[in-house]
């Protein structure tokens, strides 16, 4: 589900509430106005009824008004009977000769007696003007309703945007913040106490993280450097020991096994130190680098290994792959990918390298696919990689994370394929 911004989330419920409240207010106001208009019309009809009934007592000619005329009433004699004296008012349509059309009217119907005779009195009044007034009022209410809602939404939008501006500035700083980047959060000017408290808590948390990061970085660097010296001494002494006379073949084999273990530990220590430096972003300067040149240089450096593995190498260059990155990291990136493709290749296997302006595809012989979700994790190794540190591709992935313009993917298409691509 797509997430909304806090401002839009707040504005959404505010708009819903405003729409409901103003709509209810407008409906009640319109109903009240209608009621008042009809009350005034009905009062006029009732007043006319009283005047006509009084006039009928003094002027019997009025009782002969059988059709509506200019006086807008008619009187109809009724047969003897018991009739209700209650007036009845209703809306109707009546033909108007001057407009040649039916127009809305309000009709009052009542019963009265005069000279012992019962009569039905019907009085009407046109409601054309009132209906037009109500239509105009309804239109005005709708326009006012829309104008009010839009105005309130816009006002709240600008008010909320201004009120939340310190929060968004703080978010932008956090988005650009990189631990170990030697940048601190700038104070955010806010008139809201909660934002000041938030800034204070985040600043304190950043300071704690920076302190822990610095301590961890120093510990890793010191530990790695301290390990390098005793490892080098131990390896040198083992090599001197292997050169002595009088050692049995079994002793030489055992010493060689220890030597290989120490060599692997030395490589592991160097790789961990490299990984730590990469993740700590200690490689700063970037430059435009043609990776084609690094591919050729790396193949030259790995020539002894590739000849030992009898690897058949082919290169297809259709353009220069140029990237903005640190040269040392670019060298490590290419070297690790090519070394991985040679070391984990079958004896006499194939290594194909395809280079274009957008991507570098490195593929080598392989029988089964590796786990694409774990292959770039630390210490991931297949069953045939006992001497591997399991950090080569993890270092590759860490380097790629430093450069959002690049990506690395793995796929298996009868061969292991690693694709370095520009985003």
Short mmCIF file of C-alpha atoms in Angstrom, two decimals:
data_model
loop_
_atom_site.label_atom_id
_atom_site.label_comp_id
_atom_site.label_asym_id
_atom_site.label_seq_id
_atom_site.Cartn_x
_atom_site.Cartn_y
_atom_site.Cartn_z
CA UNK A 1 0.00 0.00 0.00
CA UNK A 2 1.32 3.40 -0.98
CA UNK A 3 2.17 5.58 2.00
CA UNK A 4 0.99 9.19 2.24
CA UNK A 5 2.96 12.10 3.59
CA UNK A 6 2.05 13.27 7.09
CA UNK A 7 0.80 16.59 5.71
CA UNK A 8 -1.49 14.91 3.16
CA UNK A 9 -2.61 12.35 5.75
CA UNK A 10 -3.64 15.15 8.13
CA UNK A 11 -5.18 17.23 5.33
CA UNK A 12 -7.20 14.25 4.10
CA UNK A 13 -9.13 13.80 7.35
CA UNK A 14 -9.42 17.55 7.80
CA UNK A 15 -10.98 17.88 4.33
CA UNK A 16 -13.39 15.01 5.00
CA UNK A 17 -14.49 16.64 8.26
CA UNK A 18 -14.85 20.07 6.63
CA UNK A 19 -16.81 18.64 3.68
CA UNK A 20 -19.22 16.87 6.02
CA UNK A 21 -19.71 19.81 8.40
CA UNK A 22 -20.18 22.45 5.69
CA UNK A 23 -22.43 20.15 3.63
CA UNK A 24 -24.62 19.54 6.70
CA UNK A 25 -24.67 23.26 7.50
CA UNK A 26 -25.57 24.17 3.90
CA UNK A 27 -28.37 21.57 3.79
CA UNK A 28 -29.85 22.74 7.10
CA UNK A 29 -29.57 26.40 6.06
CA UNK A 30 -31.27 25.71 2.71
CA UNK A 31 -34.08 23.77 4.40
CA UNK A 32 -34.54 26.61 6.88
CA UNK A 33 -34.75 29.21 4.08
CA UNK A 34 -37.28 27.06 2.18
CA UNK A 35 -39.35 26.75 5.32
CA UNK A 36 -39.24 30.52 5.89
CA UNK A 37 -40.18 31.28 2.27
CA UNK A 38 -43.17 28.93 2.36
CA UNK A 39 -44.21 30.23 5.76
CA UNK A 40 -44.33 33.76 4.33
CA UNK A 41 -46.33 32.56 1.31
CA UNK A 42 -48.71 30.61 3.55
CA UNK A 43 -49.18 33.61 5.82
CA UNK A 44 -50.13 35.65 2.76
CA UNK A 45 -52.65 33.00 1.66
CA UNK A 46 -54.19 32.84 5.13
CA UNK A 47 -54.46 36.62 5.22
CA UNK A 48 -56.17 36.57 1.81
CA UNK A 49 -58.56 33.89 3.08
CA UNK A 50 -59.68 36.09 5.98
CA UNK A 51 -60.13 39.14 3.75
CA UNK A 52 -62.18 37.18 1.18
CA UNK A 53 -64.39 35.63 3.86
CA UNK A 54 -65.05 39.07 5.40
CA UNK A 55 -65.72 40.55 1.96
CA UNK A 56 -68.20 37.73 1.22
CA UNK A 57 -70.29 38.69 4.22
CA UNK A 58 -70.78 42.24 2.94
CA UNK A 59 -70.69 41.54 -0.81
CA UNK A 60 -72.54 38.35 -1.85
CA UNK A 61 -71.40 38.85 -5.46
CA UNK A 62 -68.02 37.45 -4.46
CA UNK A 63 -69.66 34.10 -3.74
CA UNK A 64 -70.40 33.77 -7.49
CA UNK A 65 -66.68 33.68 -8.40
CA UNK A 66 -66.52 30.22 -9.94
CA UNK A 67 -63.24 30.49 -11.88
CA UNK A 68 -59.87 31.92 -11.09
CA UNK A 69 -59.61 35.50 -12.22
CA UNK A 70 -57.32 38.37 -11.56
CA UNK A 71 -58.20 38.08 -7.85
CA UNK A 72 -56.61 34.60 -7.90
CA UNK A 73 -59.36 32.76 -6.05
CA UNK A 74 -62.54 30.86 -6.77
CA UNK A 75 -65.51 29.88 -4.63
CA UNK A 76 -67.45 26.67 -5.24
CA UNK A 77 -70.79 25.96 -3.50
CA UNK A 78 -70.99 22.56 -1.80
CA UNK A 79 -73.97 20.31 -1.15
CA UNK A 80 -75.18 20.11 2.45
CA UNK A 81 -72.91 18.00 4.64
CA UNK A 82 -70.46 17.94 7.48
CA UNK A 83 -67.15 19.42 6.29
CA UNK A 84 -63.84 19.99 8.03
CA UNK A 85 -63.00 23.63 8.53
CA UNK A 86 -59.27 22.97 8.52
CA UNK A 87 -57.33 24.72 5.76
CA UNK A 88 -55.20 22.64 3.40
CA UNK A 89 -52.17 24.13 1.65
CA UNK A 90 -50.30 22.40 -1.17
CA UNK A 91 -48.10 23.01 -4.21
CA UNK A 92 -49.50 22.62 -7.71
CA UNK A 93 -49.10 23.65 -11.34
CA UNK A 94 -51.45 26.07 -13.07
CA UNK A 95 -51.71 27.28 -16.64
CA UNK A 96 -50.89 30.95 -17.01
CA UNK A 97 -52.24 32.53 -20.23
CA UNK A 98 -49.75 35.40 -20.22
CA UNK A 99 -46.85 32.92 -20.22
CA UNK A 100 -48.71 30.23 -22.15
CA UNK A 101 -47.21 27.68 -19.81
CA UNK A 102 -47.81 25.89 -16.53
CA UNK A 103 -46.23 27.62 -13.58
CA UNK A 104 -45.77 26.52 -9.98
CA UNK A 105 -48.34 27.85 -7.53
CA UNK A 106 -49.12 27.54 -3.85
CA UNK A 107 -52.80 26.77 -3.20
CA UNK A 108 -54.84 27.19 -0.01
CA UNK A 109 -58.08 25.23 0.16
CA UNK A 110 -60.63 25.77 2.93
CA UNK A 111 -64.36 25.45 3.72
CA UNK A 112 -66.57 28.27 5.01
CA UNK A 113 -70.28 28.98 5.28
CA UNK A 114 -72.24 32.06 4.34
CA UNK A 115 -76.01 32.48 4.64
CA UNK A 116 -76.40 28.82 5.60
CA UNK A 117 -74.57 27.61 2.46
CA UNK A 118 -71.25 25.76 2.53
CA UNK A 119 -68.57 26.96 0.11
CA UNK A 120 -65.09 25.77 -0.84
CA UNK A 121 -62.59 28.57 -1.19
CA UNK A 122 -59.40 28.03 -3.22
CA UNK A 123 -56.76 30.75 -3.27
CA UNK A 124 -53.53 30.53 -5.18
CA UNK A 125 -50.39 32.57 -5.48
CA UNK A 126 -47.59 32.14 -7.96
CA UNK A 127 -44.29 30.89 -6.55
CA UNK A 128 -42.22 31.54 -9.67
CA UNK A 129 -40.23 34.31 -8.06
CA UNK A 130 -39.81 32.36 -4.84
CA UNK A 131 -38.70 29.24 -6.71
CA UNK A 132 -36.22 31.27 -8.73
CA UNK A 133 -35.01 32.81 -5.49
CA UNK A 134 -34.55 29.35 -3.98
CA UNK A 135 -32.72 28.16 -7.10
CA UNK A 136 -30.43 31.19 -6.96
CA UNK A 137 -29.93 30.56 -3.26
CA UNK A 138 -29.07 26.91 -3.90
CA UNK A 139 -26.59 27.92 -6.61
CA UNK A 140 -25.05 30.51 -4.31
CA UNK A 141 -24.80 27.94 -1.52
CA UNK A 142 -23.08 25.43 -3.80
CA UNK A 143 -20.62 28.06 -5.05
CA UNK A 144 -20.02 29.28 -1.50
CA UNK A 145 -19.61 25.68 -0.34
CA UNK A 146 -16.99 24.96 -3.00
CA UNK A 147 -15.22 28.27 -2.40
CA UNK A 148 -15.13 27.68 1.36
CA UNK A 149 -13.85 24.13 1.02
CA UNK A 150 -11.17 25.10 -1.51
CA UNK A 151 -10.15 28.12 0.57
CA UNK A 152 -9.91 26.08 3.76
CA UNK A 153 -7.94 23.35 1.99
CA UNK A 154 -5.50 25.87 0.49
CA UNK A 155 -5.12 27.78 3.75
CA UNK A 156 -4.52 24.58 5.70
CA UNK A 157 -2.15 23.34 3.01
CA UNK A 158 0.05 26.42 3.33
CA UNK A 159 -0.26 26.54 7.11
CA UNK A 160 0.58 22.84 7.47
CA UNK A 161 3.44 23.13 5.01
CA UNK A 162 4.89 26.04 6.96
CA UNK A 163 4.29 24.33 10.29
CA UNK A 164 5.96 21.10 9.15
CA UNK A 165 8.83 22.81 7.31
CA UNK A 166 11.34 22.28 10.18
CA UNK A 167 10.44 18.60 10.21
CA UNK A 168 11.05 18.24 6.46
CA UNK A 169 14.37 20.11 6.74
CA UNK A 170 15.43 17.72 9.47
CA UNK A 171 14.34 14.76 7.32
CA UNK A 172 16.37 16.10 4.39
CA UNK A 173 19.45 16.37 6.60
CA UNK A 174 18.95 12.81 7.85
CA UNK A 175 18.48 11.61 4.26
CA UNK A 176 21.81 13.12 3.24
CA UNK A 177 23.60 12.16 6.44
CA UNK A 178 26.29 9.49 6.15
CA UNK A 179 27.88 8.09 9.26
CA UNK A 180 31.56 8.93 9.29
CA UNK A 181 30.99 11.63 6.70
CA UNK A 182 32.22 14.36 9.03
CA UNK A 183 28.95 16.22 8.71
CA UNK A 184 26.78 17.26 11.62
CA UNK A 185 23.10 18.15 11.69
CA UNK A 186 22.42 21.86 11.40
CA UNK A 187 20.02 23.37 13.95
CA UNK A 188 16.46 23.66 12.65
CA UNK A 189 14.68 26.90 13.52
CA UNK A 190 11.22 26.01 14.79
CA UNK A 191 8.59 27.63 16.98
CA UNK A 192 7.23 24.21 17.93
CA UNK A 193 8.52 22.66 21.13
CA UNK A 194 8.13 19.09 19.85
CA UNK A 195 10.35 19.79 16.82
CA UNK A 196 13.06 21.22 19.07
CA UNK A 197 12.86 18.12 21.25
CA UNK A 198 13.00 15.88 18.17
CA UNK A 199 16.08 17.69 16.86
CA UNK A 200 17.76 17.39 20.26
CA UNK A 201 17.09 13.65 20.51
CA UNK A 202 18.25 12.97 16.93
CA UNK A 203 21.40 15.06 17.39
CA UNK A 204 22.23 13.12 20.56
CA UNK A 205 21.63 9.82 18.77
CA UNK A 206 23.83 10.88 15.83
CA UNK A 207 26.62 11.89 18.22
CA UNK A 208 26.43 8.49 19.96
CA UNK A 209 26.50 6.65 16.62
CA UNK A 210 29.48 8.69 15.44
CA UNK A 211 31.37 7.88 18.64
CA UNK A 212 30.60 4.16 18.34
CA UNK A 213 31.51 4.23 14.65
CA UNK A 214 34.87 5.90 15.36
CA UNK A 215 35.68 3.41 18.12
CA UNK A 216 34.68 0.46 15.95
CA UNK A 217 36.71 1.72 12.99
CA UNK A 218 39.79 2.24 15.14
CA UNK A 219 39.37 -1.18 16.74
CA UNK A 220 39.08 -2.97 13.38
CA UNK A 221 42.04 -1.12 11.92
CA UNK A 222 44.20 -1.68 15.00
CA UNK A 223 43.21 -5.33 15.30
CA UNK A 224 43.88 -5.99 11.61
CA UNK A 225 47.24 -4.25 11.67
CA UNK A 226 48.24 -6.02 14.88
CA UNK A 227 47.34 -9.38 13.34
CA UNK A 228 49.32 -8.74 10.16
CA UNK A 229 52.70 -8.62 11.94
CA UNK A 230 52.49 -11.91 13.92
CA UNK A 231 51.01 -13.65 10.89
CA UNK A 232 53.88 -12.50 8.68
CA UNK A 233 56.43 -13.58 11.33
CA UNK A 234 54.77 -16.98 11.73
CA UNK A 235 54.71 -17.58 7.96
CA UNK A 236 58.37 -16.56 7.58
CA UNK A 237 59.45 -18.88 10.40
CA UNK A 238 57.50 -21.76 8.86
CA UNK A 239 59.19 -21.15 5.51
CA UNK A 240 62.60 -21.13 7.24
CA UNK A 241 61.67 -24.30 9.08
CA UNK A 242 60.71 -26.02 5.83
CA UNK A 243 64.17 -25.21 4.46
CA UNK A 244 65.99 -27.11 7.19
CA UNK A 245 67.49 -30.51 6.60
CA UNK A 246 66.44 -33.60 8.47
CA UNK A 247 62.67 -33.04 8.29
CA UNK A 248 60.60 -36.03 7.28
CA UNK A 249 58.10 -35.86 4.46
CA UNK A 250 55.27 -36.05 6.99
CA UNK A 251 56.72 -33.08 8.89
CA UNK A 252 56.94 -31.09 5.66
CA UNK A 253 53.32 -31.89 4.80
CA UNK A 254 52.13 -30.81 8.25
CA UNK A 255 54.17 -27.60 8.12
CA UNK A 256 52.78 -26.87 4.64
CA UNK A 257 49.21 -27.34 5.91
CA UNK A 258 49.86 -24.91 8.76
CA UNK A 259 51.45 -22.48 6.31
CA UNK A 260 48.43 -22.62 3.99
CA UNK A 261 46.12 -22.05 6.94
CA UNK A 262 48.11 -19.00 8.03
CA UNK A 263 48.18 -17.70 4.44
CA UNK A 264 44.40 -18.03 4.29
CA UNK A 265 44.10 -16.25 7.65
CA UNK A 266 46.34 -13.50 6.30
CA UNK A 267 44.15 -13.10 3.20
CA UNK A 268 41.03 -13.16 5.36
CA UNK A 269 42.44 -10.46 7.63
CA UNK A 270 43.39 -8.32 4.62
CA UNK A 271 39.93 -8.79 3.08
CA UNK A 272 38.16 -7.87 6.32
CA UNK A 273 40.29 -4.75 6.61
CA UNK A 274 39.46 -3.84 3.01
CA UNK A 275 35.75 -4.47 3.62
CA UNK A 276 35.86 -2.31 6.74
CA UNK A 277 37.56 0.54 4.89
CA UNK A 278 35.00 0.36 2.09
CA UNK A 279 32.01 0.36 4.44
CA UNK A 280 33.58 3.19 6.44
CA UNK A 281 33.87 5.18 3.20
CA UNK A 282 37.58 5.78 3.57
CA UNK A 283 38.04 5.88 -0.22
CA UNK A 284 37.03 9.41 -1.17
CA UNK A 285 38.33 10.84 -4.48
CA UNK A 286 36.52 9.77 -7.65
CA UNK A 287 37.57 10.13 -11.26
CA UNK A 288 36.47 8.99 -14.71
CA UNK A 289 37.92 5.53 -15.23
CA UNK A 290 37.80 3.35 -18.33
CA UNK A 291 37.21 -0.08 -16.82
CA UNK A 292 38.33 -1.78 -20.05
CA UNK A 293 41.91 -0.87 -19.11
CA UNK A 294 41.50 -2.33 -15.63
CA UNK A 295 40.14 -5.57 -17.11
CA UNK A 296 43.26 -6.01 -19.25
CA UNK A 297 45.54 -5.08 -16.33
CA UNK A 298 43.79 -7.53 -14.02
CA UNK A 299 44.01 -10.36 -16.56
CA UNK A 300 47.75 -9.69 -16.81
CA UNK A 301 48.07 -9.87 -13.02
CA UNK A 302 46.06 -13.12 -12.95
CA UNK A 303 47.90 -14.69 -15.89
CA UNK A 304 49.75 -17.23 -13.74
CA UNK A 305 46.50 -18.35 -12.10
CA UNK A 306 44.61 -18.56 -15.38
CA UNK A 307 47.41 -20.63 -16.99
CA UNK A 308 47.46 -22.93 -13.98
CA UNK A 309 43.69 -23.44 -14.35
CA UNK A 310 44.09 -23.70 -18.17
CA UNK A 311 41.28 -21.15 -18.52
CA UNK A 312 40.33 -20.14 -22.07
CA UNK A 313 39.74 -16.36 -21.97
CA UNK A 314 37.93 -14.35 -24.67
CA UNK A 315 37.24 -10.61 -24.62
CA UNK A 316 34.61 -8.86 -26.75
CA UNK A 317 34.81 -5.06 -26.54
CA UNK A 318 32.04 -3.03 -28.18
CA UNK A 319 32.70 0.21 -26.34
CA UNK A 320 34.39 1.80 -23.37
CA UNK A 321 32.73 1.31 -20.00
CA UNK A 322 33.45 4.58 -18.17
CA UNK A 323 32.58 5.02 -14.49
CA UNK A 324 33.06 7.78 -11.93
CA UNK A 325 34.69 6.08 -8.93
CA UNK A 326 37.80 5.72 -6.84
CA UNK A 327 40.58 4.08 -8.89
CA UNK A 328 41.71 1.74 -6.12
CA UNK A 329 38.15 0.52 -5.55
CA UNK A 330 37.61 0.10 -9.29
CA UNK A 331 40.75 -2.06 -9.44
CA UNK A 332 39.57 -4.19 -6.51
CA UNK A 333 36.11 -4.50 -8.08
CA UNK A 334 37.35 -5.79 -11.44
CA UNK A 335 40.11 -7.92 -9.90
CA UNK A 336 37.69 -9.67 -7.53
CA UNK A 337 35.17 -10.39 -10.28
CA UNK A 338 37.81 -11.84 -12.63
CA UNK A 339 39.64 -13.74 -9.90
CA UNK A 340 36.32 -15.22 -8.75
CA UNK A 341 35.55 -16.30 -12.34
CA UNK A 342 38.96 -18.01 -12.69
CA UNK A 343 39.25 -19.60 -9.24
CA UNK A 344 35.73 -21.04 -9.34
CA UNK A 345 36.02 -22.15 -12.95
CA UNK A 346 36.46 -25.73 -14.04
CA UNK A 347 39.92 -26.87 -15.16
CA UNK A 348 40.19 -25.94 -18.83
CA UNK A 349 36.97 -23.91 -18.51
CA UNK A 350 35.87 -20.85 -20.44
CA UNK A 351 35.92 -17.22 -19.30
CA UNK A 352 34.04 -14.82 -21.58
CA UNK A 353 34.18 -11.06 -21.03
CA UNK A 354 31.78 -8.79 -22.95
CA UNK A 355 32.26 -5.03 -22.56
CA UNK A 356 29.99 -2.27 -23.87
CA UNK A 357 29.28 1.31 -22.87
CA UNK A 358 26.46 0.20 -20.55
CA UNK A 359 27.63 -3.09 -19.04
CA UNK A 360 30.39 -5.60 -18.44
CA UNK A 361 29.36 -9.26 -18.52
CA UNK A 362 31.76 -11.81 -17.02
CA UNK A 363 30.72 -15.44 -17.52
CA UNK A 364 32.55 -18.65 -16.68
CA UNK A 365 31.88 -22.36 -16.93
CA UNK A 366 29.61 -23.88 -14.31
CA UNK A 367 27.25 -26.81 -13.90
CA UNK A 368 24.72 -25.59 -11.34
CA UNK A 369 23.37 -22.21 -10.31
CA UNK A 370 24.47 -20.52 -7.10
CA UNK A 371 22.04 -18.90 -4.69
CA UNK A 372 21.52 -15.39 -6.15
CA UNK A 373 20.21 -14.08 -2.81
CA UNK A 374 23.25 -15.19 -0.81
CA UNK A 375 26.11 -15.08 -3.29
CA UNK A 376 27.08 -11.51 -2.34
CA UNK A 377 26.88 -12.13 1.41
CA UNK A 378 29.95 -12.43 3.59
CA UNK A 379 31.55 -15.88 3.90
CA UNK A 380 29.22 -17.41 1.31
CA UNK A 381 31.08 -20.27 -0.41
CA UNK A 382 30.10 -23.21 -2.55
CA UNK A 383 31.13 -26.73 -1.59
CA UNK A 384 34.26 -26.64 -3.77
CA UNK A 385 35.71 -23.43 -2.30
CA UNK A 386 37.45 -24.65 0.83
CA UNK A 387 40.42 -22.27 0.43
CA UNK A 388 38.28 -19.21 -0.36
CA UNK A 389 37.73 -16.51 2.25
CA UNK A 390 34.15 -16.00 1.06
CA UNK A 391 34.65 -12.23 1.04
CA UNK A 392 35.53 -11.46 -2.59
CA UNK A 393 31.98 -10.92 -3.83
CA UNK A 394 30.95 -9.30 -0.54
CA UNK A 395 33.66 -6.69 -1.19
CA UNK A 396 32.31 -6.26 -4.74
CA UNK A 397 28.80 -5.63 -3.38
CA UNK A 398 30.09 -3.17 -0.77
CA UNK A 399 31.90 -1.20 -3.48
CA UNK A 400 28.76 -1.11 -5.64
CA UNK A 401 26.75 0.27 -2.70
CA UNK A 402 29.03 3.30 -2.66
CA UNK A 403 28.08 4.18 -6.24
CA UNK A 404 24.30 4.31 -6.91
CA UNK A 405 24.98 4.72 -10.64
CA UNK A 406 26.26 1.11 -10.77
CA UNK A 407 24.64 -2.27 -10.10
CA UNK A 408 25.85 -5.86 -10.00
CA UNK A 409 23.66 -8.88 -10.74
CA UNK A 410 24.13 -12.62 -10.95
CA UNK A 411 22.32 -15.07 -13.21
CA UNK A 412 22.89 -18.60 -14.45
CA UNK A 413 22.50 -19.31 -18.17
CA UNK A 414 24.40 -22.60 -18.54
CA UNK A 415 27.24 -20.49 -17.13
CA UNK A 416 27.78 -18.27 -14.13
CA UNK A 417 27.19 -14.69 -15.31
CA UNK A 418 28.02 -11.53 -13.37
CA UNK A 419 26.73 -8.32 -14.94
CA UNK A 420 28.16 -4.93 -13.95
CA UNK A 421 25.71 -2.38 -15.29
CA UNK A 422 25.12 1.36 -15.32
CA UNK A 423 21.76 2.31 -13.84
#
